[in-house]
Structure formats: C-alpha cells, structure tokens
CSV table of N, CA, C and O in Angstrom, one decimal:
chain,number,residue,atom,x,y,z
A,26,UNK,N,-4.3,37.4,-6.8
A,26,UNK,CA,-3.4,37.0,-7.9
A,26,UNK,C,-2.0,37.6,-7.7
A,26,UNK,O,-1.9,38.8,-7.5
A,27,UNK,N,-1.0,36.8,-7.8
A,27,UNK,CA,0.4,37.3,-7.6
A,27,UNK,C,0.9,37.9,-8.8
A,27,UNK,O,0.5,37.7,-9.9
A,28,UNK,N,1.9,38.8,-8.6
A,28,UNK,CA,2.5,39.5,-9.7
A,28,UNK,C,3.2,38.5,-10.7
A,28,UNK,O,3.2,38.6,-11.9
A,29,UNK,N,3.8,37.4,-10.1
A,29,UNK,CA,4.5,36.4,-10.9
A,29,UNK,C,3.5,35.7,-11.8
A,29,UNK,O,3.9,35.5,-13.0
A,30,UNK,N,2.4,35.4,-11.3
A,30,UNK,CA,1.3,34.7,-12.2
A,30,UNK,C,0.9,35.7,-13.3
A,30,UNK,O,0.7,35.3,-14.4
A,31,UNK,N,0.6,36.9,-12.9
A,31,UNK,CA,0.2,37.9,-13.9
A,31,UNK,C,1.3,38.0,-15.0
A,31,UNK,O,0.9,38.0,-16.2
A,32,UNK,N,2.5,38.2,-14.6
A,32,UNK,CA,3.6,38.3,-15.6
A,32,UNK,C,3.7,37.0,-16.5
A,32,UNK,O,4.0,37.1,-17.7
A,33,UNK,N,3.5,35.9,-15.9
A,33,UNK,CA,3.6,34.6,-16.6
A,33,UNK,C,2.6,34.6,-17.7
A,33,UNK,O,2.9,34.3,-18.9
A,34,UNK,N,1.3,34.9,-17.4
A,34,UNK,CA,0.3,34.9,-18.5
A,34,UNK,C,0.5,36.0,-19.5
A,34,UNK,O,0.3,35.8,-20.7
A,35,UNK,N,1.0,37.1,-19.1
A,35,UNK,CA,1.3,38.2,-20.1
A,35,UNK,C,2.4,37.8,-21.0
A,35,UNK,O,2.5,38.2,-22.2
A,36,UNK,N,3.4,37.0,-20.6
A,36,UNK,CA,4.5,36.6,-21.4
A,36,UNK,C,4.2,35.5,-22.4
A,36,UNK,O,5.0,35.3,-23.3
A,37,UNK,N,3.1,34.8,-22.2
A,37,UNK,CA,2.8,33.6,-23.1
A,37,UNK,C,2.8,33.9,-24.6
A,37,UNK,O,3.4,33.2,-25.4
A,38,UNK,N,2.1,35.0,-25.0
A,38,UNK,CA,2.1,35.2,-26.5
A,38,UNK,C,3.5,35.4,-27.1
A,38,UNK,O,3.7,34.9,-28.2
A,39,UNK,N,4.3,36.1,-26.4
A,39,UNK,CA,5.7,36.3,-27.0
A,39,UNK,C,6.5,35.0,-27.0
A,39,UNK,O,7.4,34.8,-27.9
A,40,UNK,N,6.3,34.1,-26.0
A,40,UNK,CA,7.1,32.9,-25.9
A,40,UNK,C,6.5,31.8,-26.8
A,40,UNK,O,7.2,30.8,-27.1
A,41,UNK,N,5.3,31.9,-27.2
A,41,UNK,CA,4.6,30.8,-27.9
A,41,UNK,C,5.3,30.3,-29.2
A,41,UNK,O,5.4,29.1,-29.4
A,42,UNK,N,5.9,31.2,-30.0
A,42,UNK,CA,6.5,30.6,-31.2
A,42,UNK,C,7.7,29.7,-30.9
A,42,UNK,O,8.0,28.8,-31.8
A,43,UNK,N,8.3,29.8,-29.8
A,43,UNK,CA,9.4,29.0,-29.4
A,43,UNK,C,9.0,27.7,-28.7
A,43,UNK,O,9.8,26.8,-28.6
A,44,UNK,N,7.8,27.7,-28.1
A,44,UNK,CA,7.4,26.6,-27.2
A,44,UNK,C,6.4,25.8,-28.0
A,44,UNK,O,6.4,24.5,-27.9
A,45,UNK,N,5.5,26.3,-28.7
A,45,UNK,CA,4.4,25.6,-29.3
A,45,UNK,C,4.8,25.2,-30.8
A,45,UNK,O,4.3,25.8,-31.8
A,46,UNK,N,5.6,24.2,-30.9
A,46,UNK,CA,6.1,23.8,-32.2
A,46,UNK,C,5.4,22.6,-32.7
A,46,UNK,O,5.5,22.3,-33.9
A,47,UNK,N,4.6,21.9,-31.9
A,47,UNK,CA,3.9,20.7,-32.4
A,47,UNK,C,2.6,21.2,-33.1
A,47,UNK,O,2.1,22.3,-32.9
A,48,UNK,N,1.9,20.3,-33.8
A,48,UNK,CA,0.7,20.6,-34.5
A,48,UNK,C,-0.6,20.6,-33.6
A,48,UNK,O,-1.7,20.7,-34.1
A,49,UNK,N,-0.4,20.5,-32.3
A,49,UNK,CA,-1.5,20.4,-31.4
A,49,UNK,C,-2.2,21.7,-31.2
A,49,UNK,O,-1.5,22.7,-31.2
A,50,UNK,N,-3.5,21.7,-31.1
A,50,UNK,CA,-4.2,22.9,-30.8
A,50,UNK,C,-5.4,22.6,-30.0
A,50,UNK,O,-5.9,21.4,-30.0
A,51,UNK,N,-5.9,23.6,-29.2
A,51,UNK,CA,-7.0,23.4,-28.4
A,51,UNK,C,-7.2,24.5,-27.3
A,51,UNK,O,-6.3,25.4,-27.3
A,52,UNK,N,-8.2,24.4,-26.5
A,52,UNK,CA,-8.4,25.4,-25.5
A,52,UNK,C,-8.4,24.8,-24.1
A,52,UNK,O,-9.0,23.7,-23.9
A,53,UNK,N,-7.7,25.4,-23.2
A,53,UNK,CA,-7.6,25.0,-21.8
A,53,UNK,C,-8.0,26.1,-20.9
A,53,UNK,O,-7.6,27.2,-21.1
A,54,UNK,N,-8.8,25.7,-20.0
A,54,UNK,CA,-9.3,26.7,-18.9
A,54,UNK,C,-8.5,26.3,-17.7
A,54,UNK,O,-8.4,25.2,-17.3
A,55,UNK,N,-7.9,27.4,-17.1
A,55,UNK,CA,-7.1,27.2,-15.8
A,55,UNK,C,-7.9,27.9,-14.8
A,55,UNK,O,-8.1,29.2,-14.8
A,56,UNK,N,-8.3,27.2,-13.7
A,56,UNK,CA,-9.0,27.8,-12.6
A,56,UNK,C,-8.1,27.8,-11.4
A,56,UNK,O,-7.6,26.8,-10.9
A,57,UNK,N,-7.8,29.0,-10.9
A,57,UNK,CA,-6.9,29.2,-9.8
A,57,UNK,C,-7.8,29.7,-8.6
A,57,UNK,O,-8.5,30.7,-8.6
A,58,UNK,N,-7.7,28.9,-7.5
A,58,UNK,CA,-8.6,29.1,-6.4
A,58,UNK,C,-7.8,29.7,-5.2
A,58,UNK,O,-6.6,29.3,-5.0
A,59,UNK,N,-8.4,30.5,-4.4
A,59,UNK,CA,-7.9,31.0,-3.2
A,59,UNK,C,-9.1,31.2,-2.2
A,59,UNK,O,-10.0,32.0,-2.5
A,60,UNK,N,-9.2,30.3,-1.3
A,60,UNK,CA,-10.4,30.3,-0.4
A,60,UNK,C,-11.7,30.0,-1.2
A,60,UNK,O,-11.7,29.0,-1.9
A,61,UNK,N,-12.6,30.9,-1.1
A,61,UNK,CA,-13.9,30.7,-1.9
A,61,UNK,C,-13.9,31.4,-3.2
A,61,UNK,O,-14.9,31.3,-3.9
A,62,UNK,N,-12.8,32.0,-3.6
A,62,UNK,CA,-12.7,32.8,-4.8
A,62,UNK,C,-11.9,32.0,-5.9
A,62,UNK,O,-11.0,31.3,-5.6
A,63,UNK,N,-12.4,32.0,-7.1
A,63,UNK,CA,-11.7,31.3,-8.2
A,63,UNK,C,-11.5,32.3,-9.4
A,63,UNK,O,-12.4,33.0,-9.8
A,64,UNK,N,-10.3,32.4,-9.9
A,64,UNK,CA,-9.9,33.2,-11.0
A,64,UNK,C,-9.8,32.3,-12.2
A,64,UNK,O,-9.1,31.2,-12.1
A,65,UNK,N,-10.4,32.7,-13.3
A,65,UNK,CA,-10.4,31.8,-14.5
A,65,UNK,C,-9.5,32.4,-15.6
A,65,UNK,O,-9.5,33.6,-15.8
A,66,UNK,N,-8.7,31.6,-16.3
A,66,UNK,CA,-7.9,32.0,-17.4
A,66,UNK,C,-8.3,31.0,-18.5
A,66,UNK,O,-8.3,29.8,-18.3
A,67,UNK,N,-8.5,31.5,-19.7
A,67,UNK,CA,-8.8,30.7,-20.9
A,67,UNK,C,-7.6,30.9,-21.8
A,67,UNK,O,-7.3,32.0,-22.2
A,68,UNK,N,-7.1,29.7,-22.2
A,68,UNK,CA,-5.8,29.7,-23.0
A,68,UNK,C,-6.1,28.9,-24.3
A,68,UNK,O,-6.4,27.8,-24.2
A,69,UNK,N,-6.0,29.6,-25.4
A,69,UNK,CA,-6.2,29.0,-26.7
A,69,UNK,C,-4.8,28.7,-27.3
A,69,UNK,O,-4.1,29.6,-27.6
A,70,UNK,N,-4.5,27.4,-27.4
A,70,UNK,CA,-3.2,27.0,-27.9
A,70,UNK,C,-3.3,26.5,-29.4
A,70,UNK,O,-4.2,25.8,-29.7
A,71,UNK,N,-2.4,27.0,-30.2
A,71,UNK,CA,-2.3,26.5,-31.6
A,71,UNK,C,-0.8,26.6,-32.0
A,71,UNK,O,0.0,27.3,-31.3
A,72,UNK,N,-0.4,25.9,-33.0
A,72,UNK,CA,1.0,25.9,-33.4
A,72,UNK,C,1.6,27.3,-33.5
A,72,UNK,O,1.1,28.1,-34.3
A,73,UNK,N,2.6,27.6,-32.7
A,73,UNK,CA,3.3,28.9,-32.8
A,73,UNK,C,2.6,30.1,-32.2
A,73,UNK,O,3.1,31.2,-32.2
A,74,UNK,N,1.4,29.9,-31.6
A,74,UNK,CA,0.6,31.0,-31.1
A,74,UNK,C,-0.2,30.6,-29.9
A,74,UNK,O,-0.6,29.5,-29.7
A,75,UNK,N,-0.5,31.6,-29.1
A,75,UNK,CA,-1.4,31.4,-27.9
A,75,UNK,C,-2.2,32.7,-27.6
A,75,UNK,O,-1.6,33.8,-27.8
A,76,UNK,N,-3.4,32.5,-27.2
A,76,UNK,CA,-4.2,33.6,-26.8
A,76,UNK,C,-4.7,33.4,-25.4
A,76,UNK,O,-5.1,32.3,-25.1
A,77,UNK,N,-4.6,34.4,-24.6
A,77,UNK,CA,-4.9,34.3,-23.2
A,77,UNK,C,-6.0,35.3,-22.8
A,77,UNK,O,-5.9,36.5,-23.2
A,78,UNK,N,-7.0,34.9,-22.1
A,78,UNK,CA,-8.0,35.8,-21.6
A,78,UNK,C,-8.5,35.4,-20.2
A,78,UNK,O,-8.2,34.3,-19.8
A,79,UNK,N,-9.1,36.3,-19.5
A,79,UNK,CA,-9.6,36.0,-18.2
A,79,UNK,C,-11.1,35.6,-18.2
A,79,UNK,O,-11.9,36.2,-17.5
A,80,UNK,N,-11.4,34.7,-19.1
A,80,UNK,CA,-12.8,34.3,-19.2
A,80,UNK,C,-13.0,32.8,-18.9
A,80,UNK,O,-12.0,32.1,-18.8
A,81,UNK,N,-14.2,32.4,-18.8
A,81,UNK,CA,-14.6,31.0,-18.8
A,81,UNK,C,-15.2,30.7,-20.1
A,81,UNK,O,-15.6,31.6,-20.8
A,82,UNK,N,-15.1,29.5,-20.5
A,82,UNK,CA,-15.7,29.2,-21.8
A,82,UNK,C,-15.6,27.8,-22.2
A,82,UNK,O,-15.0,27.0,-21.4
A,83,UNK,N,-16.1,27.4,-23.3
A,83,UNK,CA,-15.9,26.0,-23.7
A,83,UNK,C,-14.4,25.7,-23.8
A,83,UNK,O,-13.6,26.5,-24.4
A,84,UNK,N,-14.0,24.6,-23.2
A,84,UNK,CA,-12.6,24.2,-23.2
A,84,UNK,C,-12.5,22.7,-23.5
A,84,UNK,O,-13.3,21.9,-23.1
A,85,UNK,N,-11.4,22.4,-24.1
A,85,UNK,CA,-11.0,21.0,-24.3
A,85,UNK,C,-10.5,20.3,-23.1
A,85,UNK,O,-10.4,19.1,-22.9
A,86,UNK,N,-10.0,21.2,-22.1
A,86,UNK,CA,-9.4,20.7,-20.9
A,86,UNK,C,-9.5,21.8,-19.8
A,86,UNK,O,-9.6,22.9,-20.1
A,87,UNK,N,-9.6,21.3,-18.6
A,87,UNK,CA,-9.7,22.2,-17.4
A,87,UNK,C,-8.7,21.8,-16.4
A,87,UNK,O,-8.6,20.6,-16.0
A,88,UNK,N,-7.9,22.7,-15.9
A,88,UNK,CA,-6.9,22.5,-14.9
A,88,UNK,C,-7.3,23.3,-13.6
A,88,UNK,O,-7.4,24.5,-13.7
A,89,UNK,N,-7.5,22.6,-12.5
A,89,UNK,CA,-7.9,23.2,-11.2
A,89,UNK,C,-6.7,23.2,-10.3
A,89,UNK,O,-6.1,22.1,-10.1
A,90,UNK,N,-6.3,24.3,-9.8
A,90,UNK,CA,-5.2,24.4,-8.9
A,90,UNK,C,-5.3,25.6,-8.0
A,90,UNK,O,-6.2,26.5,-8.2
A,91,UNK,N,-4.5,25.7,-7.0
A,91,UNK,CA,-4.6,26.9,-6.1
A,91,UNK,C,-3.7,28.0,-6.6
A,91,UNK,O,-2.7,27.7,-7.4
A,92,UNK,N,-4.0,29.2,-6.3
A,92,UNK,CA,-3.1,30.3,-6.7
A,92,UNK,C,-1.7,30.1,-6.1
A,92,UNK,O,-0.7,30.4,-6.8
A,93,UNK,N,-1.6,29.6,-4.9
A,93,UNK,CA,-0.3,29.4,-4.3
A,93,UNK,C,0.5,28.4,-5.0
A,93,UNK,O,1.7,28.7,-5.3
A,94,UNK,N,-0.1,27.3,-5.4
A,94,UNK,CA,0.7,26.3,-6.2
A,94,UNK,C,1.1,26.8,-7.6
A,94,UNK,O,2.2,26.6,-8.0
A,95,UNK,N,0.2,27.5,-8.2
A,95,UNK,CA,0.5,28.1,-9.5
A,95,UNK,C,1.6,29.1,-9.5
A,95,UNK,O,2.5,29.1,-10.3
A,96,UNK,N,1.7,29.8,-8.4
A,96,UNK,CA,2.8,30.8,-8.2
A,96,UNK,C,4.1,30.0,-8.1
A,96,UNK,O,5.1,30.4,-8.6
A,97,UNK,N,4.1,28.9,-7.4
A,97,UNK,CA,5.3,28.0,-7.3
A,97,UNK,C,5.6,27.5,-8.7
A,97,UNK,O,6.8,27.3,-9.0
A,98,UNK,N,4.7,27.1,-9.5
A,98,UNK,CA,4.9,26.6,-10.8
A,98,UNK,C,5.6,27.6,-11.7
A,98,UNK,O,6.5,27.3,-12.4
A,99,UNK,N,5.1,28.9,-11.7
A,99,UNK,CA,5.6,29.9,-12.6
A,99,UNK,C,7.0,30.4,-12.1
A,99,UNK,O,7.6,31.1,-12.9
A,100,UNK,N,7.4,30.1,-10.9
A,100,UNK,CA,8.7,30.5,-10.4
A,100,UNK,C,9.7,29.3,-10.4
A,100,UNK,O,10.8,29.5,-9.9
A,101,UNK,N,9.2,28.1,-10.9
A,101,UNK,CA,10.1,27.0,-11.0
A,101,UNK,C,10.3,26.2,-9.7
A,101,UNK,O,11.1,25.3,-9.6
A,102,UNK,N,9.5,26.6,-8.6
A,102,UNK,CA,9.6,25.9,-7.3
A,102,UNK,C,8.7,24.7,-7.2
A,102,UNK,O,8.7,24.0,-6.2
A,103,UNK,N,8.0,24.3,-8.2
A,103,UNK,CA,7.1,23.1,-8.3
A,103,UNK,C,7.0,22.7,-9.7
A,103,UNK,O,7.3,23.4,-10.6
A,104,UNK,N,6.6,21.4,-9.9
A,104,UNK,CA,6.5,20.8,-11.2
A,104,UNK,C,5.0,20.4,-11.4
A,104,UNK,O,4.4,19.9,-10.6
A,105,UNK,N,4.5,20.7,-12.6
A,105,UNK,CA,3.1,20.6,-12.9
A,105,UNK,C,2.6,19.1,-12.9
A,105,UNK,O,1.6,18.8,-12.2
A,106,UNK,N,3.4,18.2,-13.5
A,106,UNK,CA,3.0,16.8,-13.5
A,106,UNK,C,3.0,16.2,-12.1
A,106,UNK,O,2.1,15.5,-11.6
A,107,UNK,N,4.0,16.6,-11.3
A,107,UNK,CA,4.1,16.1,-9.9
A,107,UNK,C,2.9,16.6,-9.1
A,107,UNK,O,2.4,15.9,-8.3
A,108,UNK,N,2.5,17.8,-9.3
A,108,UNK,CA,1.4,18.4,-8.6
A,108,UNK,C,0.1,17.6,-8.8
A,108,UNK,O,-0.7,17.4,-7.9
A,109,UNK,N,-0.1,17.2,-10.1
A,109,UNK,CA,-1.3,16.4,-10.4
A,109,UNK,C,-1.2,15.0,-9.8
A,109,UNK,O,-2.1,14.5,-9.2
A,110,UNK,N,0.0,14.4,-9.9
A,110,UNK,CA,0.2,13.0,-9.3
A,110,UNK,C,0.1,13.0,-7.8
A,110,UNK,O,-0.4,12.0,-7.3
A,111,UNK,N,0.4,14.1,-7.2
A,111,UNK,CA,0.3,14.2,-5.7
A,111,UNK,C,-1.1,14.7,-5.3
A,111,UNK,O,-1.4,14.9,-4.1
A,112,UNK,N,-2.0,14.9,-6.3
A,112,UNK,CA,-3.3,15.3,-6.0
A,112,UNK,C,-3.4,16.7,-5.4
A,112,UNK,O,-4.3,17.1,-4.7
A,113,UNK,N,-2.4,17.6,-5.7
A,113,UNK,CA,-2.4,18.9,-5.3
A,113,UNK,C,-3.2,19.8,-6.3
A,113,UNK,O,-3.6,20.9,-5.9
A,114,UNK,N,-3.3,19.3,-7.5
A,114,UNK,CA,-4.2,20.0,-8.5
A,114,UNK,C,-4.8,18.8,-9.3
A,114,UNK,O,-4.4,17.7,-9.2
A,115,UNK,N,-5.8,19.2,-10.0
A,115,UNK,CA,-6.5,18.2,-10.8
A,115,UNK,C,-6.7,18.7,-12.3
A,115,UNK,O,-6.7,19.9,-12.5
A,116,UNK,N,-6.9,17.7,-13.1
A,116,UNK,CA,-6.9,18.0,-14.5
A,116,UNK,C,-8.0,17.1,-15.2
A,116,UNK,O,-8.1,15.9,-14.8
A,117,UNK,N,-8.8,17.7,-16.1
A,117,UNK,CA,-9.7,16.8,-16.8
A,117,UNK,C,-9.7,17.3,-18.3
A,117,UNK,O,-9.5,18.5,-18.6
A,118,UNK,N,-9.9,16.4,-19.2
A,118,UNK,CA,-10.0,16.7,-20.6
A,118,UNK,C,-8.7,16.2,-21.3
A,118,UNK,O,-8.1,15.2,-21.0
A,119,UNK,N,-8.4,16.9,-22.4
A,119,UNK,CA,-7.3,16.5,-23.3
A,119,UNK,C,-5.9,16.7,-22.6
A,119,UNK,O,-5.4,17.8,-22.5
A,120,UNK,N,-5.4,15.6,-22.2
A,120,UNK,CA,-4.1,15.6,-21.4
A,120,UNK,C,-2.9,16.2,-22.3
A,120,UNK,O,-2.0,16.7,-21.8
A,121,UNK,N,-3.0,16.1,-23.6
A,121,UNK,CA,-2.0,16.6,-24.5
A,121,UNK,C,-1.8,18.1,-24.3
A,121,UNK,O,-0.7,18.6,-24.3
A,122,UNK,N,-2.9,18.8,-24.1
A,122,UNK,CA,-2.9,20.2,-23.9
A,122,UNK,C,-2.1,20.6,-22.6
A,122,UNK,O,-1.3,21.5,-22.5
A,123,UNK,N,-2.4,19.8,-21.5
A,123,UNK,CA,-1.7,20.0,-20.3
A,123,UNK,C,-0.2,19.7,-20.4
A,123,UNK,O,0.7,20.5,-20.0
A,124,UNK,N,0.2,18.7,-21.1
A,124,UNK,CA,1.6,18.3,-21.4
A,124,UNK,C,2.3,19.4,-22.2
A,124,UNK,O,3.4,19.7,-22.0
A,125,UNK,N,1.5,20.0,-23.1
A,125,UNK,CA,2.1,21.1,-24.0
A,125,UNK,C,2.2,22.4,-23.2
A,125,UNK,O,3.3,23.0,-23.2
A,126,UNK,N,1.2,22.7,-22.4
A,126,UNK,CA,1.2,23.9,-21.6
A,126,UNK,C,2.3,23.9,-20.6
A,126,UNK,O,2.9,25.0,-20.3
A,127,UNK,N,2.6,22.8,-20.0
A,127,UNK,CA,3.6,22.8,-18.9
A,127,UNK,C,5.0,23.2,-19.4
A,127,UNK,O,5.9,23.5,-18.6
A,128,UNK,N,5.2,23.1,-20.7
A,128,UNK,CA,6.5,23.5,-21.3
A,128,UNK,C,6.8,25.0,-21.1
A,128,UNK,O,7.9,25.5,-21.2
A,129,UNK,N,5.8,25.8,-20.7
A,129,UNK,CA,5.9,27.2,-20.5
A,129,UNK,C,6.5,27.5,-19.1
A,129,UNK,O,7.0,28.6,-18.8
A,130,UNK,N,6.4,26.5,-18.2
A,130,UNK,CA,6.9,26.7,-16.8
A,130,UNK,C,8.4,26.6,-16.8
A,130,UNK,O,9.0,25.8,-17.5
A,131,UNK,N,9.1,27.4,-16.0
A,131,UNK,CA,10.6,27.4,-16.0
A,131,UNK,C,11.1,26.2,-15.2
A,131,UNK,O,10.3,25.5,-14.4
A,132,UNK,N,12.3,25.8,-15.5
A,132,UNK,CA,13.0,24.8,-14.7
A,132,UNK,C,13.2,25.3,-13.3
A,132,UNK,O,13.3,26.5,-13.0
A,133,UNK,N,13.4,24.3,-12.4
A,133,UNK,CA,13.7,24.7,-11.0
A,133,UNK,C,15.0,25.6,-11.0
A,133,UNK,O,15.9,25.4,-11.8
A,134,UNK,N,15.1,26.5,-10.0
A,134,UNK,CA,16.3,27.3,-9.9
A,134,UNK,C,17.6,26.4,-9.7
A,134,UNK,O,17.5,25.4,-9.0
A,135,UNK,N,18.6,26.8,-10.4
A,135,UNK,CA,19.9,26.0,-10.3
A,135,UNK,C,20.0,24.8,-11.2
A,135,UNK,O,21.0,24.2,-11.3
A,136,UNK,N,18.9,24.5,-12.0
A,136,UNK,CA,18.9,23.4,-12.9
A,136,UNK,C,19.8,23.7,-14.1
A,136,UNK,O,19.8,24.8,-14.6
A,137,UNK,N,20.6,22.7,-14.5
A,137,UNK,CA,21.4,22.9,-15.6
A,137,UNK,C,21.2,21.8,-16.7
A,137,UNK,O,20.8,20.7,-16.3
A,138,UNK,N,21.3,22.1,-17.9
A,138,UNK,CA,21.1,21.2,-19.0
A,138,UNK,C,22.2,20.1,-18.9
A,138,UNK,O,23.4,20.4,-18.9
A,139,UNK,N,21.8,18.8,-18.8
A,139,UNK,CA,22.8,17.8,-18.7
A,139,UNK,C,23.8,17.7,-19.8
A,139,UNK,O,24.9,17.3,-19.6
A,140,UNK,N,23.4,18.1,-21.0
A,140,UNK,CA,24.3,18.2,-22.1
A,140,UNK,C,25.4,19.2,-21.9
A,140,UNK,O,26.6,18.9,-22.2
A,141,UNK,N,25.1,20.3,-21.3
A,141,UNK,CA,26.1,21.3,-21.0
A,141,UNK,C,27.1,20.8,-19.9
A,141,UNK,O,28.3,21.0,-20.0
A,142,UNK,N,26.5,20.2,-18.9
A,142,UNK,CA,27.4,19.6,-17.9
A,142,UNK,C,28.4,18.6,-18.5
A,142,UNK,O,29.6,18.6,-18.1
A,143,UNK,N,27.9,17.7,-19.4
A,143,UNK,CA,28.7,16.7,-20.0
A,143,UNK,C,29.8,17.4,-20.8
A,143,UNK,O,31.0,17.0,-20.8
A,144,UNK,N,29.5,18.5,-21.6
A,144,UNK,CA,30.5,19.2,-22.4
A,144,UNK,C,31.6,19.8,-21.5
A,144,UNK,O,32.7,19.8,-21.8
A,145,UNK,N,31.2,20.3,-20.3
A,145,UNK,CA,32.1,20.9,-19.4
A,145,UNK,C,33.1,19.8,-18.8
A,145,UNK,O,34.3,20.0,-18.7
A,146,UNK,N,32.5,18.6,-18.6
A,146,UNK,CA,33.3,17.5,-18.1
A,146,UNK,C,34.3,17.1,-19.1
A,146,UNK,O,35.5,16.8,-18.8
A,147,UNK,N,33.9,17.0,-20.4
A,147,UNK,CA,34.8,16.6,-21.5
A,147,UNK,C,35.9,17.7,-21.6
A,147,UNK,O,37.1,17.3,-21.8
A,148,UNK,N,35.5,18.9,-21.5
A,148,UNK,CA,36.5,20.0,-21.6
A,148,UNK,C,37.6,19.9,-20.5
A,148,UNK,O,38.7,20.3,-20.7
A,149,UNK,N,37.2,19.5,-19.3
A,149,UNK,CA,38.2,19.4,-18.2
A,149,UNK,C,39.1,18.2,-18.4
A,149,UNK,O,40.2,18.2,-17.9
A,150,UNK,N,38.7,17.2,-19.2
A,150,UNK,CA,39.5,16.0,-19.4
A,150,UNK,C,40.6,16.3,-20.5
A,150,UNK,O,41.6,15.6,-20.6
A,151,UNK,N,40.4,17.3,-21.2
A,151,UNK,CA,41.4,17.6,-22.3
A,151,UNK,C,42.6,18.3,-21.8
A,151,UNK,O,42.8,18.9,-20.9
C-alpha cells in the first residue's frame, strides 16, 4: 500500500462534508490488488459523512482495481471512469456510489477551472 493511498483514505472523513452533498447513501467495498494479495477497504457513504475501515463486508457496490492504478487515481494521474471504460478496473453494484466516490479524487496536475480561465480572458480584454 502506498503512502498516497493511505493518506487519501485517512483524508476522506474530513473532506466528506464538502463532497457528499447529495442524499445518496450506501456502502462500497474497494479491493486493491497487487500480485496475489488484495487489500480491502469498506467505505460507508452518507450525506455529509463517510466512514472508512479496512474490512470486507456487505456492500452495495464493489470496485476492483490494482494498487498501482489506485495510486495514480489519488494523485490525479488517472481518471476513475476512464479506468473502468478501458477495463483497467471493474465495478459491480450501485453505480451511483462509484460516481459519488470519484469526486474525492483530485483533478489532473495543471488542470484549471474553465470559469477561472474565462474570467482571466475577460480581464485581459478590458
């Protein structure tokens, strides 16, 4: 398990009030594999809060991915939906939980909000 992944999971409870604004709730199990070893994370999502543990358990959704890919996701070097569409990871269950959880991942390095870019362009024209 990489340090970036550990820090990511540790940061989720503090970030949840700003990210989990919808009324969606449920449990997602994230299985990170490396060779023959798999590390499990159980994430309980509810409006404004998240609980994280290193357990397996009943889940509304399960996301299977490699530790290496997950490390790229938590550092903004990969995108979650793209990884599923390219079959680099797989997902089963309530897709709404996956779409909600991906909001915790950072944008790629150097990405700028298009609204801010437009404001800067308008400012230059004045």
